[in-house]
Amino acid sequence: MTAVSHPLIFASRVKGTPVKNRDGETLGHVDDLSIDKISGEVRYALMSFGGFLGIGERLHPVPWSVLDYDTEQGGYVVPLTKAQLLAAPSLDQAQLETLGAGETWRSEIADYYATYGGGLPMGRL
Amino acid sequence: MTAVSHPLIFASRVKGTPVKNRDGETLGHVDDLSIDKISGEVRYALMSFGGFLGIGERLHPVPWSVLDYDTEQGGYVVPLTKAQLLAAPSLDQAQLETLGAGETWRSEIADYYATYGGGLPMGRL
């Protein structure tokens, strides 16, 4: 992770933050965060590739550990291509309502992002 | 912490969630969350006692570990009185802009909430 002078951010300001690749190209933006109620850990950034969430749009939960905040870029940098992000597990509005209810999709996401630092820590589902 | 069937919440839905005392009285609401950019941990709920943030209003950063989400109450329960919360360290708009820049206020908050489970973990400022 990049060292930052201001370590805290407001949840309300994360929405709309660009997600870029390592070449500085914008791939999409963060639409929302998914937070573990008990531990208070941000588990996923819900990434959008279009405008703000519209009818039929899907959100892609990207494990927080995959995102690297870059102050110079003013956004999050990911070590994936747009095609790889688009092919990752995604959720529509109805599925978002039940986000976290099942564990199957969570291990699917962890498997998908495992090589990019997004796997599940040992002993935690 | 109360067991919940749905462990994940959206950051966007936290705003406006009531904060109650143990008698079920609403003391205020959560206006925003302050998140550590690097670790992805929610450090503080920024609590408001009035309407949504208006001119002159101050926000009170309450350590996340002090808040206990109660599904039956539909809100966070804190083991403090309204007077205790109001007397806690608070920030105005200008100070919010620099939230996290200094460490002094963070140890002040940790000291204030230490007996309610909001102290700083060993080795972390």
mmCIF file of C-alpha atoms in Angstrom:
data_model
loop_
_atom_site.group_PDB
_atom_site.id
_atom_site.type_symbol
_atom_site.label_atom_id
_atom_site.label_comp_id
_atom_site.label_asym_id
_atom_site.label_seq_id
_atom_site.Cartn_x
_atom_site.Cartn_y
_atom_site.Cartn_z
ATOM 1 C CA MET A 1 0.000 0.000 0.000
ATOM 2 C CA THR A 2 1.137 3.547 -0.734
ATOM 3 C CA ALA A 3 2.073 5.650 2.279
ATOM 4 C CA VAL A 4 -0.441 8.439 2.815
ATOM 5 C CA SER A 5 -0.239 11.528 4.980
ATOM 6 C CA HIS A 6 -3.945 11.448 5.807
ATOM 7 C CA PRO A 7 -4.795 7.904 6.878
ATOM 8 C CA LEU A 8 -8.532 8.330 7.405
ATOM 9 C CA ILE A 9 -11.259 8.766 4.821
ATOM 10 C CA PHE A 10 -14.979 9.404 5.095
ATOM 11 C CA ALA A 11 -17.241 6.653 3.839
ATOM 12 C CA SER A 12 -19.383 9.292 2.151
ATOM 13 C CA ARG A 13 -16.458 10.459 0.030
ATOM 14 C CA VAL A 14 -15.471 7.050 -1.289
ATOM 15 C CA LYS A 15 -18.412 6.916 -3.702
ATOM 16 C CA GLY A 16 -17.245 7.952 -7.142
ATOM 17 C CA THR A 17 -13.541 7.448 -6.465
ATOM 18 C CA PRO A 18 -11.942 6.177 -9.682
ATOM 19 C CA VAL A 19 -10.427 2.702 -9.957
ATOM 20 C CA LYS A 20 -7.455 2.643 -12.298
ATOM 21 C CA ASN A 21 -5.035 0.136 -13.730
ATOM 22 C CA ARG A 22 -1.283 0.421 -13.292
ATOM 23 C CA ASP A 23 -1.037 2.470 -16.478
ATOM 24 C CA GLY A 24 -3.267 5.139 -14.944
ATOM 25 C CA GLU A 25 -6.310 4.344 -17.104
ATOM 26 C CA THR A 26 -9.657 4.681 -15.353
ATOM 27 C CA LEU A 27 -11.544 1.364 -15.399
ATOM 28 C CA GLY A 28 -14.547 2.303 -13.306
ATOM 29 C CA HIS A 29 -15.378 3.789 -9.932
ATOM 30 C CA VAL A 30 -16.283 2.733 -6.427
ATOM 31 C CA ASP A 31 -20.039 2.937 -5.894
ATOM 32 C CA ASP A 32 -20.259 1.744 -2.294
ATOM 33 C CA LEU A 33 -18.426 -0.186 0.405
ATOM 34 C CA SER A 34 -19.466 -3.399 2.072
ATOM 35 C CA ILE A 35 -18.525 -3.384 5.749
ATOM 36 C CA ASP A 36 -18.547 -6.170 8.305
ATOM 37 C CA LYS A 37 -20.984 -4.957 10.972
ATOM 38 C CA ILE A 38 -19.206 -6.680 13.826
ATOM 39 C CA SER A 39 -15.522 -6.219 13.115
ATOM 40 C CA GLY A 40 -15.931 -2.905 11.340
ATOM 41 C CA GLU A 41 -13.695 -4.049 8.491
ATOM 42 C CA VAL A 42 -14.320 -2.969 4.943
ATOM 43 C CA ARG A 43 -14.581 -6.244 3.045
ATOM 44 C CA TYR A 44 -15.439 -5.123 -0.472
ATOM 45 C CA ALA A 45 -15.480 -2.064 -2.627
ATOM 46 C CA LEU A 46 -18.530 -2.350 -4.870
ATOM 47 C CA MET A 47 -17.212 -1.320 -8.216
ATOM 48 C CA SER A 48 -19.234 0.062 -11.070
ATOM 49 C CA PHE A 49 -18.158 0.303 -14.696
ATOM 50 C CA GLY A 50 -20.899 2.553 -15.968
ATOM 51 C CA GLY A 51 -22.507 5.632 -14.576
ATOM 52 C CA PHE A 52 -23.954 5.533 -11.106
ATOM 53 C CA LEU A 53 -26.056 2.480 -10.469
ATOM 54 C CA GLY A 54 -28.846 2.333 -12.982
ATOM 55 C CA ILE A 55 -31.401 -0.286 -13.996
ATOM 56 C CA GLY A 56 -29.737 -3.517 -15.015
ATOM 57 C CA GLU A 57 -26.292 -2.440 -13.917
ATOM 58 C CA ARG A 58 -24.242 -4.902 -11.935
ATOM 59 C CA LEU A 59 -21.782 -4.128 -9.176
ATOM 60 C CA HIS A 60 -18.539 -6.024 -8.808
ATOM 61 C CA PRO A 61 -17.418 -6.647 -5.215
ATOM 62 C CA VAL A 62 -13.640 -6.260 -5.192
ATOM 63 C CA PRO A 63 -11.867 -7.350 -1.988
ATOM 64 C CA TRP A 64 -10.549 -4.242 -0.240
ATOM 65 C CA SER A 65 -7.062 -5.749 -0.042
ATOM 66 C CA VAL A 66 -6.846 -5.758 -3.836
ATOM 67 C CA LEU A 67 -7.245 -1.967 -3.979
ATOM 68 C CA ASP A 68 -4.213 0.235 -3.469
ATOM 69 C CA TYR A 69 -4.998 3.886 -2.806
ATOM 70 C CA ASP A 70 -2.657 6.134 -4.780
ATOM 71 C CA THR A 71 -2.626 9.770 -3.713
ATOM 72 C CA GLU A 72 -0.918 10.909 -6.929
ATOM 73 C CA GLN A 73 -3.528 9.191 -9.082
ATOM 74 C CA GLY A 74 -6.326 10.330 -6.791
ATOM 75 C CA GLY A 75 -7.856 6.911 -6.921
ATOM 76 C CA TYR A 76 -7.486 3.206 -6.299
ATOM 77 C CA VAL A 77 -5.091 1.195 -8.394
ATOM 78 C CA VAL A 78 -5.701 -2.486 -9.101
ATOM 79 C CA PRO A 79 -3.358 -5.045 -10.631
ATOM 80 C CA LEU A 80 -6.063 -6.325 -12.993
ATOM 81 C CA THR A 81 -7.233 -5.442 -16.468
ATOM 82 C CA LYS A 82 -10.744 -4.186 -17.180
ATOM 83 C CA ALA A 83 -11.538 -7.521 -18.832
ATOM 84 C CA GLN A 84 -10.463 -9.392 -15.710
ATOM 85 C CA LEU A 85 -12.591 -7.132 -13.510
ATOM 86 C CA LEU A 86 -15.599 -7.483 -15.792
ATOM 87 C CA ALA A 87 -15.263 -11.276 -15.752
ATOM 88 C CA ALA A 88 -15.210 -11.336 -11.919
ATOM 89 C CA PRO A 89 -18.270 -12.272 -9.852
ATOM 90 C CA SER A 90 -20.878 -9.514 -9.904
ATOM 91 C CA LEU A 91 -24.252 -8.795 -8.375
ATOM 92 C CA ASP A 92 -27.455 -7.205 -9.624
ATOM 93 C CA GLN A 93 -29.765 -5.082 -7.461
ATOM 94 C CA ALA A 94 -31.753 -8.040 -6.136
ATOM 95 C CA GLN A 95 -28.602 -9.920 -5.205
ATOM 96 C CA LEU A 96 -27.185 -6.830 -3.520
ATOM 97 C CA GLU A 97 -30.132 -6.854 -1.149
ATOM 98 C CA THR A 98 -29.059 -10.264 0.121
ATOM 99 C CA LEU A 99 -25.327 -9.533 0.054
ATOM 100 C CA GLY A 100 -23.642 -11.414 2.824
ATOM 101 C CA ALA A 101 -26.547 -13.768 3.411
ATOM 102 C CA GLY A 102 -24.707 -16.641 1.765
ATOM 103 C CA GLU A 103 -21.096 -17.652 1.937
ATOM 104 C CA THR A 104 -20.848 -19.274 -1.483
ATOM 105 C CA TRP A 105 -20.366 -16.065 -3.410
ATOM 106 C CA ARG A 106 -17.824 -14.863 -0.861
ATOM 107 C CA SER A 107 -15.562 -17.839 -1.451
ATOM 108 C CA GLU A 108 -16.092 -17.436 -5.201
ATOM 109 C CA ILE A 109 -14.848 -13.847 -4.979
ATOM 110 C CA ALA A 110 -11.932 -14.868 -2.767
ATOM 111 C CA ASP A 111 -10.968 -17.585 -5.248
ATOM 112 C CA TYR A 112 -11.188 -15.191 -8.166
ATOM 113 C CA TYR A 113 -8.988 -12.546 -6.566
ATOM 114 C CA ALA A 114 -6.684 -14.887 -4.641
ATOM 115 C CA THR A 115 -3.676 -14.256 -6.868
ATOM 116 C CA TYR A 116 -4.187 -10.477 -6.493
ATOM 117 C CA GLY A 117 -4.116 -10.443 -2.700
ATOM 118 C CA GLY A 118 -7.875 -10.805 -2.291
ATOM 119 C CA GLY A 119 -8.057 -14.341 -0.923
ATOM 120 C CA LEU A 120 -9.690 -15.070 2.414
ATOM 121 C CA PRO A 121 -7.388 -15.014 5.436
ATOM 122 C CA MET A 122 -6.906 -18.412 7.029
ATOM 123 C CA GLY A 123 -9.807 -19.496 9.163
ATOM 124 C CA ARG A 124 -12.163 -16.769 8.048
ATOM 125 C CA LEU A 125 -15.126 -17.220 5.739
ATOM 126 C CA MET B 1 -21.849 -7.654 19.903
ATOM 127 C CA THR B 2 -25.264 -8.948 18.967
ATOM 128 C CA ALA B 3 -25.332 -11.871 16.554
ATOM 129 C CA VAL B 4 -26.702 -10.848 13.176
ATOM 130 C CA SER B 5 -27.879 -12.951 10.273
ATOM 131 C CA HIS B 6 -26.622 -10.461 7.696
ATOM 132 C CA PRO B 7 -23.050 -9.588 8.607
ATOM 133 C CA LEU B 8 -22.346 -7.044 5.887
ATOM 134 C CA ILE B 9 -23.707 -3.529 5.543
ATOM 135 C CA PHE B 10 -23.349 -0.911 2.843
ATOM 136 C CA ALA B 11 -21.495 2.230 3.813
ATOM 137 C CA SER B 12 -24.170 4.258 2.044
ATOM 138 C CA ARG B 13 -26.867 2.876 4.332
ATOM 139 C CA VAL B 14 -25.135 3.660 7.600
ATOM 140 C CA LYS B 15 -25.890 7.380 7.350
ATOM 141 C CA GLY B 16 -28.943 8.182 9.448
ATOM 142 C CA THR B 17 -28.844 4.998 11.516
ATOM 143 C CA PRO B 18 -30.008 5.871 15.038
ATOM 144 C CA VAL B 19 -27.708 5.635 18.045
ATOM 145 C CA LYS B 20 -29.585 4.632 21.183
ATOM 146 C CA ASN B 21 -28.878 4.135 24.850
ATOM 147 C CA ARG B 22 -29.536 0.866 26.621
ATOM 148 C CA ASP B 23 -33.075 1.986 27.450
ATOM 149 C CA GLY B 24 -33.854 2.258 23.749
ATOM 150 C CA GLU B 25 -33.934 6.065 23.671
ATOM 151 C CA THR B 26 -32.550 7.638 20.498
ATOM 152 C CA LEU B 27 -29.629 9.929 21.300
ATOM 153 C CA GLY B 28 -28.591 10.892 17.797
ATOM 154 C CA HIS B 29 -27.625 9.274 14.527
ATOM 155 C CA VAL B 30 -24.573 8.242 12.552
ATOM 156 C CA ASP B 31 -23.740 10.846 9.926
ATOM 157 C CA ASP B 32 -20.647 9.260 8.394
ATOM 158 C CA LEU B 33 -17.892 6.731 9.001
ATOM 159 C CA SER B 34 -14.184 7.358 9.244
ATOM 160 C CA ILE B 35 -12.223 4.531 7.652
ATOM 161 C CA ASP B 36 -8.511 3.755 7.725
ATOM 162 C CA LYS B 37 -7.453 3.864 4.068
ATOM 163 C CA ILE B 38 -4.753 1.257 4.438
ATOM 164 C CA SER B 39 -6.214 -1.369 6.744
ATOM 165 C CA GLY B 40 -9.800 -0.803 5.670
ATOM 166 C CA GLU B 41 -10.978 -0.689 9.265
ATOM 167 C CA VAL B 42 -13.791 1.572 10.342
ATOM 168 C CA ARG B 43 -12.259 3.627 13.139
ATOM 169 C CA TYR B 44 -15.049 6.035 14.046
ATOM 170 C CA ALA B 45 -18.726 6.571 13.557
ATOM 171 C CA LEU B 46 -19.228 10.319 13.209
ATOM 172 C CA MET B 47 -22.252 10.948 15.352
ATOM 173 C CA SER B 48 -24.624 13.847 15.033
ATOM 174 C CA PHE B 49 -27.138 14.992 17.628
ATOM 175 C CA GLY B 50 -29.147 17.343 15.509
ATOM 176 C CA GLY B 51 -30.478 17.132 12.008
ATOM 177 C CA PHE B 52 -28.121 16.297 9.208
ATOM 178 C CA LEU B 53 -24.948 18.320 9.345
ATOM 179 C CA GLY B 54 -25.779 22.000 9.230
ATOM 180 C CA ILE B 55 -23.834 25.177 9.827
ATOM 181 C CA GLY B 56 -22.159 25.203 13.202
ATOM 182 C CA GLU B 57 -23.020 21.599 13.965
ATOM 183 C CA ARG B 58 -20.289 19.441 15.419
ATOM 184 C CA LEU B 59 -19.746 15.747 14.802
ATOM 185 C CA HIS B 60 -18.633 13.437 17.568
ATOM 186 C CA PRO B 61 -16.249 10.656 16.505
ATOM 187 C CA VAL B 62 -17.246 7.562 18.473
ATOM 188 C CA PRO B 63 -14.844 4.593 18.272
ATOM 189 C CA TRP B 64 -16.519 1.845 16.258
ATOM 190 C CA SER B 65 -15.847 -0.678 19.032
ATOM 191 C CA VAL B 66 -18.104 1.311 21.378
ATOM 192 C CA LEU B 67 -21.119 0.827 19.087
ATOM 193 C CA ASP B 68 -23.118 -2.367 19.320
ATOM 194 C CA TYR B 69 -25.499 -2.984 16.418
ATOM 195 C CA ASP B 70 -28.848 -4.226 17.655
ATOM 196 C CA THR B 71 -31.097 -5.714 15.003
ATOM 197 C CA GLU B 72 -34.199 -5.497 17.215
ATOM 198 C CA GLN B 73 -33.619 -1.816 17.912
ATOM 199 C CA GLY B 74 -32.661 -1.184 14.301
ATOM 200 C CA GLY B 75 -29.741 0.897 15.422
ATOM 201 C CA TYR B 76 -26.514 1.120 17.362
ATOM 202 C CA VAL B 77 -26.603 0.892 21.139
ATOM 203 C CA VAL B 78 -23.970 2.649 23.246
ATOM 204 C CA PRO B 79 -23.285 2.261 26.966
ATOM 205 C CA LEU B 80 -23.160 6.033 27.467
ATOM 206 C CA THR B 81 -25.675 8.723 28.309
ATOM 207 C CA LYS B 82 -26.434 11.592 25.949
ATOM 208 C CA ALA B 83 -24.623 13.960 28.339
ATOM 209 C CA GLN B 84 -21.512 11.758 28.215
ATOM 210 C CA LEU B 85 -21.594 11.671 24.422
ATOM 211 C CA LEU B 86 -22.110 15.412 24.170
ATOM 212 C CA ALA B 87 -19.151 16.024 26.496
ATOM 213 C CA ALA B 88 -16.883 13.809 24.348
ATOM 214 C CA PRO B 89 -14.361 15.263 21.882
ATOM 215 C CA SER B 90 -16.083 16.712 18.817
ATOM 216 C CA LEU B 91 -15.125 18.335 15.542
ATOM 217 C CA ASP B 92 -16.535 21.196 13.501
ATOM 218 C CA GLN B 93 -16.515 21.307 9.690
ATOM 219 C CA ALA B 94 -13.022 22.818 9.427
ATOM 220 C CA GLN B 95 -11.590 20.246 11.814
ATOM 221 C CA LEU B 96 -13.315 17.439 9.917
ATOM 222 C CA GLU B 97 -11.364 18.427 6.824
ATOM 223 C CA THR B 98 -8.128 17.664 8.659
ATOM 224 C CA LEU B 99 -9.439 14.586 10.476
ATOM 225 C CA GLY B 100 -6.637 12.153 10.889
ATOM 226 C CA ALA B 101 -3.890 14.650 10.180
ATOM 227 C CA GLY B 102 -2.919 14.789 13.837
ATOM 228 C CA GLU B 103 -2.701 12.086 16.405
ATOM 229 C CA THR B 104 -3.470 14.210 19.453
ATOM 230 C CA TRP B 105 -7.227 14.152 19.065
ATOM 231 C CA ARG B 106 -7.158 10.418 18.391
ATOM 232 C CA SER B 107 -5.548 9.677 21.735
ATOM 233 C CA GLU B 108 -7.981 12.140 23.369
ATOM 234 C CA ILE B 109 -10.909 10.187 21.939
ATOM 235 C CA ALA B 110 -9.347 6.866 22.942
ATOM 236 C CA ASP B 111 -8.827 8.154 26.487
ATOM 237 C CA TYR B 112 -12.396 9.429 26.706
ATOM 238 C CA TYR B 113 -13.952 6.161 25.557
ATOM 239 C CA ALA B 114 -11.379 3.796 27.096
ATOM 240 C CA THR B 115 -13.743 2.536 29.808
ATOM 241 C CA TYR B 116 -16.409 1.814 27.155
ATOM 242 C CA GLY B 117 -14.238 -0.385 24.973
ATOM 243 C CA GLY B 118 -12.994 2.442 22.755
ATOM 244 C CA GLY B 119 -9.362 2.651 23.826
ATOM 245 C CA LEU B 120 -6.540 2.216 21.344
ATOM 246 C CA PRO B 121 -5.210 -1.312 20.889
ATOM 247 C CA MET B 122 -1.685 -1.793 22.129
ATOM 248 C CA GLY B 123 0.917 -0.445 19.759
ATOM 249 C CA ARG B 124 -1.475 1.419 17.509
ATOM 250 C CA LEU B 125 -1.960 5.151 17.440
#
